[in-house]
mmCIF file with all atom_site columns, C-alpha atoms in Angstrom:
data_model
loop_
_atom_site.group_PDB
_atom_site.id
_atom_site.type_symbol
_atom_site.label_atom_id
_atom_site.label_alt_id
_atom_site.label_comp_id
_atom_site.label_asym_id
_atom_site.label_entity_id
_atom_site.label_seq_id
_atom_site.pdbx_PDB_ins_code
_atom_site.Cartn_x
_atom_site.Cartn_y
_atom_site.Cartn_z
_atom_site.occupancy
_atom_site.B_iso_or_equiv
_atom_site.pdbx_formal_charge
_atom_site.auth_seq_id
_atom_site.auth_comp_id
_atom_site.auth_asym_id
_atom_site.auth_atom_id
_atom_site.pdbx_PDB_model_num
ATOM 1   C CA . UNK A 1 1   ? 212.471 196.849 71.248 1.00 44.00 ? 1   UNK A CA 1
ATOM 2   C CA . UNK A 1 2   ? 211.212 199.257 68.594 1.00 46.00 ? 2   UNK A CA 1
ATOM 3   C CA . UNK A 1 3   ? 208.823 198.202 65.819 1.00 51.00 ? 3   UNK A CA 1
ATOM 4   C CA . UNK A 1 4   ? 211.486 198.291 63.092 1.00 52.00 ? 4   UNK A CA 1
ATOM 5   C CA . UNK A 1 5   ? 213.730 195.990 65.108 1.00 53.00 ? 5   UNK A CA 1
ATOM 6   C CA . UNK A 1 6   ? 210.831 193.608 65.846 1.00 56.00 ? 6   UNK A CA 1
ATOM 7   C CA . UNK A 1 7   ? 209.948 193.411 62.141 1.00 64.00 ? 7   UNK A CA 1
ATOM 8   C CA . UNK A 1 8   ? 213.580 192.744 61.262 1.00 62.00 ? 8   UNK A CA 1
ATOM 9   C CA . UNK A 1 9   ? 213.863 189.930 63.826 1.00 62.00 ? 9   UNK A CA 1
ATOM 10  C CA . UNK A 1 10  ? 210.529 188.447 62.700 1.00 65.00 ? 10  UNK A CA 1
ATOM 11  C CA . UNK A 1 11  ? 211.604 188.544 59.050 1.00 68.00 ? 11  UNK A CA 1
ATOM 12  C CA . UNK A 1 12  ? 214.883 186.817 59.830 1.00 68.00 ? 12  UNK A CA 1
ATOM 13  C CA . UNK A 1 13  ? 213.067 184.234 61.933 1.00 71.00 ? 13  UNK A CA 1
ATOM 14  C CA . UNK A 1 14  ? 210.618 183.445 59.140 1.00 74.00 ? 14  UNK A CA 1
ATOM 15  C CA . UNK A 1 15  ? 213.452 183.274 56.590 1.00 73.00 ? 15  UNK A CA 1
ATOM 16  C CA . UNK A 1 16  ? 215.563 180.919 58.673 1.00 74.00 ? 16  UNK A CA 1
ATOM 17  C CA . UNK A 1 17  ? 212.467 178.852 59.468 1.00 76.00 ? 17  UNK A CA 1
ATOM 18  C CA . UNK A 1 18  ? 211.792 178.415 55.744 1.00 76.00 ? 18  UNK A CA 1
ATOM 19  C CA . UNK A 1 19  ? 215.424 177.505 55.189 1.00 75.00 ? 19  UNK A CA 1
ATOM 20  C CA . UNK A 1 20  ? 215.319 174.917 57.993 1.00 77.00 ? 20  UNK A CA 1
ATOM 21  C CA . UNK A 1 21  ? 212.157 173.374 56.530 1.00 77.00 ? 21  UNK A CA 1
ATOM 22  C CA . UNK A 1 22  ? 213.760 173.213 53.085 1.00 75.00 ? 22  UNK A CA 1
ATOM 23  C CA . UNK A 1 23  ? 216.872 171.518 54.441 1.00 74.00 ? 23  UNK A CA 1
ATOM 24  C CA . UNK A 1 24  ? 214.735 169.070 56.435 1.00 74.00 ? 24  UNK A CA 1
ATOM 25  C CA . UNK A 1 25  ? 212.685 168.180 53.381 1.00 72.00 ? 25  UNK A CA 1
ATOM 26  C CA . UNK A 1 26  ? 215.841 167.716 51.316 1.00 69.00 ? 26  UNK A CA 1
ATOM 27  C CA . UNK A 1 27  ? 217.398 165.437 53.927 1.00 68.00 ? 27  UNK A CA 1
ATOM 28  C CA . UNK A 1 28  ? 214.412 163.281 54.879 1.00 72.00 ? 28  UNK A CA 1
ATOM 29  C CA . UNK A 1 29  ? 212.259 163.192 51.757 1.00 68.00 ? 29  UNK A CA 1
ATOM 30  C CA . UNK A 1 30  ? 212.992 161.573 48.458 1.00 67.00 ? 30  UNK A CA 1
ATOM 31  C CA . UNK A 1 31  ? 211.656 161.958 44.989 1.00 72.00 ? 31  UNK A CA 1
ATOM 32  C CA . UNK A 1 32  ? 211.577 164.599 42.321 1.00 74.00 ? 32  UNK A CA 1
ATOM 33  C CA . UNK A 1 33  ? 208.788 166.744 43.810 1.00 75.00 ? 33  UNK A CA 1
ATOM 34  C CA . UNK A 1 34  ? 210.398 166.836 47.244 1.00 74.00 ? 34  UNK A CA 1
ATOM 35  C CA . UNK A 1 35  ? 213.713 167.856 45.681 1.00 75.00 ? 35  UNK A CA 1
ATOM 36  C CA . UNK A 1 36  ? 212.064 170.631 43.669 1.00 79.00 ? 36  UNK A CA 1
ATOM 37  C CA . UNK A 1 37  ? 210.064 171.840 46.656 1.00 77.00 ? 37  UNK A CA 1
ATOM 38  C CA . UNK A 1 38  ? 213.081 171.951 48.966 1.00 76.00 ? 38  UNK A CA 1
ATOM 39  C CA . UNK A 1 39  ? 215.265 173.710 46.391 1.00 78.00 ? 39  UNK A CA 1
ATOM 40  C CA . UNK A 1 40  ? 212.596 176.341 45.676 1.00 80.00 ? 40  UNK A CA 1
ATOM 41  C CA . UNK A 1 41  ? 211.903 176.844 49.380 1.00 79.00 ? 41  UNK A CA 1
ATOM 42  C CA . UNK A 1 42  ? 215.616 177.209 50.131 1.00 78.00 ? 42  UNK A CA 1
ATOM 43  C CA . UNK A 1 43  ? 216.022 179.889 47.445 1.00 81.00 ? 43  UNK A CA 1
ATOM 44  C CA . UNK A 1 44  ? 212.922 181.781 48.642 1.00 82.00 ? 44  UNK A CA 1
ATOM 45  C CA . UNK A 1 45  ? 214.316 181.719 52.172 1.00 80.00 ? 45  UNK A CA 1
ATOM 46  C CA . UNK A 1 46  ? 217.747 182.894 50.992 1.00 80.00 ? 46  UNK A CA 1
ATOM 47  C CA . UNK A 1 47  ? 216.226 185.814 49.078 1.00 84.00 ? 47  UNK A CA 1
ATOM 48  C CA . UNK A 1 48  ? 213.990 186.639 52.042 1.00 81.00 ? 48  UNK A CA 1
ATOM 49  C CA . UNK A 1 49  ? 216.932 186.675 54.450 1.00 80.00 ? 49  UNK A CA 1
ATOM 50  C CA . UNK A 1 50  ? 219.099 188.697 52.042 1.00 82.00 ? 50  UNK A CA 1
ATOM 51  C CA . UNK A 1 51  ? 216.374 191.284 51.495 1.00 83.00 ? 51  UNK A CA 1
ATOM 52  C CA . UNK A 1 52  ? 215.805 191.601 55.238 1.00 81.00 ? 52  UNK A CA 1
ATOM 53  C CA . UNK A 1 53  ? 219.508 192.070 55.868 1.00 81.00 ? 53  UNK A CA 1
ATOM 54  C CA . UNK A 1 54  ? 219.983 194.560 53.010 1.00 86.00 ? 54  UNK A CA 1
ATOM 55  C CA . UNK A 1 55  ? 217.067 196.606 54.321 1.00 83.00 ? 55  UNK A CA 1
ATOM 56  C CA . UNK A 1 56  ? 218.573 196.680 57.798 1.00 82.00 ? 56  UNK A CA 1
ATOM 57  C CA . UNK A 1 57  ? 221.984 198.149 56.961 1.00 84.00 ? 57  UNK A CA 1
ATOM 58  C CA . UNK A 1 58  ? 222.734 201.806 56.310 1.00 88.00 ? 58  UNK A CA 1
ATOM 59  C CA . UNK A 1 59  ? 223.056 203.363 52.864 1.00 91.00 ? 59  UNK A CA 1
ATOM 60  C CA . UNK A 1 60  ? 226.877 203.265 52.872 1.00 89.00 ? 60  UNK A CA 1
ATOM 61  C CA . UNK A 1 61  ? 226.914 199.518 53.517 1.00 88.00 ? 61  UNK A CA 1
ATOM 62  C CA . UNK A 1 62  ? 224.254 198.955 50.854 1.00 91.00 ? 62  UNK A CA 1
ATOM 63  C CA . UNK A 1 63  ? 226.288 200.914 48.321 1.00 92.00 ? 63  UNK A CA 1
ATOM 64  C CA . UNK A 1 64  ? 229.473 199.029 49.242 1.00 92.00 ? 64  UNK A CA 1
ATOM 65  C CA . UNK A 1 65  ? 227.787 195.681 48.674 1.00 91.00 ? 65  UNK A CA 1
ATOM 66  C CA . UNK A 1 66  ? 226.126 196.731 45.412 1.00 94.00 ? 66  UNK A CA 1
ATOM 67  C CA . UNK A 1 67  ? 229.428 198.120 44.063 1.00 94.00 ? 67  UNK A CA 1
ATOM 68  C CA . UNK A 1 68  ? 231.348 195.038 45.218 1.00 94.00 ? 68  UNK A CA 1
ATOM 69  C CA . UNK A 1 69  ? 228.908 192.575 43.670 1.00 94.00 ? 69  UNK A CA 1
ATOM 70  C CA . UNK A 1 70  ? 228.879 194.485 40.391 1.00 96.00 ? 70  UNK A CA 1
ATOM 71  C CA . UNK A 1 71  ? 232.602 195.015 39.951 1.00 95.00 ? 71  UNK A CA 1
ATOM 72  C CA . UNK A 1 72  ? 234.028 192.130 41.955 1.00 95.00 ? 72  UNK A CA 1
ATOM 73  C CA . UNK A 1 73  ? 231.453 189.645 40.728 1.00 95.00 ? 73  UNK A CA 1
ATOM 74  C CA . UNK A 1 74  ? 231.897 190.804 37.128 1.00 96.00 ? 74  UNK A CA 1
ATOM 75  C CA . UNK A 1 75  ? 235.680 190.465 37.287 1.00 96.00 ? 75  UNK A CA 1
ATOM 76  C CA . UNK A 1 76  ? 235.371 187.035 38.915 1.00 96.00 ? 76  UNK A CA 1
ATOM 77  C CA . UNK A 1 77  ? 232.933 185.981 36.193 1.00 95.00 ? 77  UNK A CA 1
ATOM 78  C CA . UNK A 1 78  ? 235.321 187.287 33.521 1.00 96.00 ? 78  UNK A CA 1
ATOM 79  C CA . UNK A 1 79  ? 238.105 185.121 34.965 1.00 96.00 ? 79  UNK A CA 1
ATOM 80  C CA . UNK A 1 80  ? 235.710 182.171 34.890 1.00 93.00 ? 80  UNK A CA 1
ATOM 81  C CA . UNK A 1 81  ? 234.853 183.090 31.300 1.00 93.00 ? 81  UNK A CA 1
ATOM 82  C CA . UNK A 1 82  ? 238.526 182.839 30.332 1.00 93.00 ? 82  UNK A CA 1
ATOM 83  C CA . UNK A 1 83  ? 238.648 179.364 31.881 1.00 89.00 ? 83  UNK A CA 1
ATOM 84  C CA . UNK A 1 84  ? 235.432 178.412 30.088 1.00 88.00 ? 84  UNK A CA 1
ATOM 85  C CA . UNK A 1 85  ? 236.836 179.529 26.737 1.00 89.00 ? 85  UNK A CA 1
ATOM 86  C CA . UNK A 1 86  ? 240.103 177.698 27.385 1.00 87.00 ? 86  UNK A CA 1
ATOM 87  C CA . UNK A 1 87  ? 238.139 174.555 28.295 1.00 84.00 ? 87  UNK A CA 1
ATOM 88  C CA . UNK A 1 88  ? 236.799 174.437 24.725 1.00 84.00 ? 88  UNK A CA 1
ATOM 89  C CA . UNK A 1 89  ? 240.243 174.407 23.100 1.00 86.00 ? 89  UNK A CA 1
ATOM 90  C CA . UNK A 1 90  ? 241.943 171.237 21.833 1.00 84.00 ? 90  UNK A CA 1
ATOM 91  C CA . UNK A 1 91  ? 244.625 171.590 24.544 1.00 81.00 ? 91  UNK A CA 1
ATOM 92  C CA . UNK A 1 92  ? 241.931 171.135 27.215 1.00 78.00 ? 92  UNK A CA 1
ATOM 93  C CA . UNK A 1 93  ? 241.725 167.418 26.370 1.00 78.00 ? 93  UNK A CA 1
ATOM 94  C CA . UNK A 1 94  ? 244.626 166.970 28.770 1.00 78.00 ? 94  UNK A CA 1
ATOM 95  C CA . UNK A 1 95  ? 242.788 168.583 31.703 1.00 79.00 ? 95  UNK A CA 1
ATOM 96  C CA . UNK A 1 96  ? 241.027 166.649 34.399 1.00 79.00 ? 96  UNK A CA 1
ATOM 97  C CA . UNK A 1 97  ? 238.172 168.215 36.327 1.00 79.00 ? 97  UNK A CA 1
ATOM 98  C CA . UNK A 1 98  ? 237.575 166.896 39.831 1.00 82.00 ? 98  UNK A CA 1
ATOM 99  C CA . UNK A 1 99  ? 233.962 165.968 40.549 1.00 83.00 ? 99  UNK A CA 1
ATOM 100 C CA . UNK A 1 100 ? 232.273 164.178 43.430 1.00 82.00 ? 100 UNK A CA 1
ATOM 101 C CA . UNK A 1 101 ? 233.444 160.559 43.749 1.00 85.00 ? 101 UNK A CA 1
ATOM 102 C CA . UNK A 1 102 ? 231.221 158.202 41.817 1.00 86.00 ? 102 UNK A CA 1
ATOM 103 C CA . UNK A 1 103 ? 230.100 160.921 39.400 1.00 85.00 ? 103 UNK A CA 1
ATOM 104 C CA . UNK A 1 104 ? 233.052 160.864 37.001 1.00 85.00 ? 104 UNK A CA 1
ATOM 105 C CA . UNK A 1 105 ? 231.806 161.066 33.427 1.00 85.00 ? 105 UNK A CA 1
ATOM 106 C CA . UNK A 1 106 ? 228.408 162.454 34.490 1.00 87.00 ? 106 UNK A CA 1
ATOM 107 C CA . UNK A 1 107 ? 227.688 165.616 32.470 1.00 87.00 ? 107 UNK A CA 1
ATOM 108 C CA . UNK A 1 108 ? 225.461 167.023 35.231 1.00 88.00 ? 108 UNK A CA 1
ATOM 109 C CA . UNK A 1 109 ? 228.308 166.684 37.746 1.00 87.00 ? 109 UNK A CA 1
ATOM 110 C CA . UNK A 1 110 ? 230.633 168.572 35.424 1.00 86.00 ? 110 UNK A CA 1
ATOM 111 C CA . UNK A 1 111 ? 228.030 171.297 34.830 1.00 88.00 ? 111 UNK A CA 1
ATOM 112 C CA . UNK A 1 112 ? 227.455 171.654 38.582 1.00 87.00 ? 112 UNK A CA 1
ATOM 113 C CA . UNK A 1 113 ? 231.209 171.784 39.212 1.00 88.00 ? 113 UNK A CA 1
ATOM 114 C CA . UNK A 1 114 ? 231.584 174.533 36.604 1.00 89.00 ? 114 UNK A CA 1
ATOM 115 C CA . UNK A 1 115 ? 228.643 176.507 37.989 1.00 91.00 ? 115 UNK A CA 1
ATOM 116 C CA . UNK A 1 116 ? 229.995 176.303 41.539 1.00 91.00 ? 116 UNK A CA 1
ATOM 117 C CA . UNK A 1 117 ? 233.455 177.257 40.288 1.00 92.00 ? 117 UNK A CA 1
ATOM 118 C CA . UNK A 1 118 ? 232.018 180.329 38.548 1.00 94.00 ? 118 UNK A CA 1
ATOM 119 C CA . UNK A 1 119 ? 230.079 181.300 41.695 1.00 93.00 ? 119 UNK A CA 1
ATOM 120 C CA . UNK A 1 120 ? 233.225 180.814 43.759 1.00 94.00 ? 120 UNK A CA 1
ATOM 121 C CA . UNK A 1 121 ? 235.229 183.129 41.496 1.00 96.00 ? 121 UNK A CA 1
ATOM 122 C CA . UNK A 1 122 ? 232.452 185.724 41.681 1.00 95.00 ? 122 UNK A CA 1
ATOM 123 C CA . UNK A 1 123 ? 232.428 185.480 45.490 1.00 94.00 ? 123 UNK A CA 1
ATOM 124 C CA . UNK A 1 124 ? 236.198 185.907 45.721 1.00 96.00 ? 124 UNK A CA 1
ATOM 125 C CA . UNK A 1 125 ? 235.961 188.930 43.406 1.00 96.00 ? 125 UNK A CA 1
ATOM 126 C CA . UNK A 1 126 ? 233.166 190.368 45.542 1.00 95.00 ? 126 UNK A CA 1
ATOM 127 C CA . UNK A 1 127 ? 235.162 189.933 48.769 1.00 94.00 ? 127 UNK A CA 1
ATOM 128 C CA . UNK A 1 128 ? 238.248 191.608 47.279 1.00 96.00 ? 128 UNK A CA 1
ATOM 129 C CA . UNK A 1 129 ? 236.165 194.498 45.894 1.00 95.00 ? 129 UNK A CA 1
ATOM 130 C CA . UNK A 1 130 ? 234.313 194.899 49.193 1.00 93.00 ? 130 UNK A CA 1
ATOM 131 C CA . UNK A 1 131 ? 237.599 195.110 51.080 1.00 93.00 ? 131 UNK A CA 1
ATOM 132 C CA . UNK A 1 132 ? 238.939 197.654 48.587 1.00 94.00 ? 132 UNK A CA 1
ATOM 133 C CA . UNK A 1 133 ? 235.754 199.742 48.893 1.00 91.00 ? 133 UNK A CA 1
ATOM 134 C CA . UNK A 1 134 ? 236.207 200.124 52.644 1.00 89.00 ? 134 UNK A CA 1
ATOM 135 C CA . UNK A 1 135 ? 239.995 200.590 52.486 1.00 92.00 ? 135 UNK A CA 1
ATOM 136 C CA . UNK A 1 136 ? 239.569 203.469 50.031 1.00 92.00 ? 136 UNK A CA 1
ATOM 137 C CA . UNK A 1 137 ? 237.092 205.176 52.344 1.00 87.00 ? 137 UNK A CA 1
ATOM 138 C CA . UNK A 1 138 ? 239.027 204.937 55.615 1.00 80.00 ? 138 UNK A CA 1
#
């Protein structure tokens, strides 16, 4: 195994190890500091893993992902923006937003639902743009 491959495997191993620790802390610990620590550790691990992966793929794949996140993510966010604007209109009083059971009426639950919805739209946009990138270059 060459040195570059060993470094890549080691980086992934460290990243997934950090992620596993963060998930373990989140599951078994309680309290504000444990929650903060696990959330921060999980995001560090996710960035670490993403950076390791992005550095391991060729330039064409890197460009495809950058283009897809920019255009697909932006279009997905624009669609979410339309929904956000519509949610502030008087007609939106008739809408119901599903949240986790037991959290109805909790503003944090609604904010989290909106944030995850926006991220979901961005991800769908990214996936469509990524597919289009590769179809255009076949």
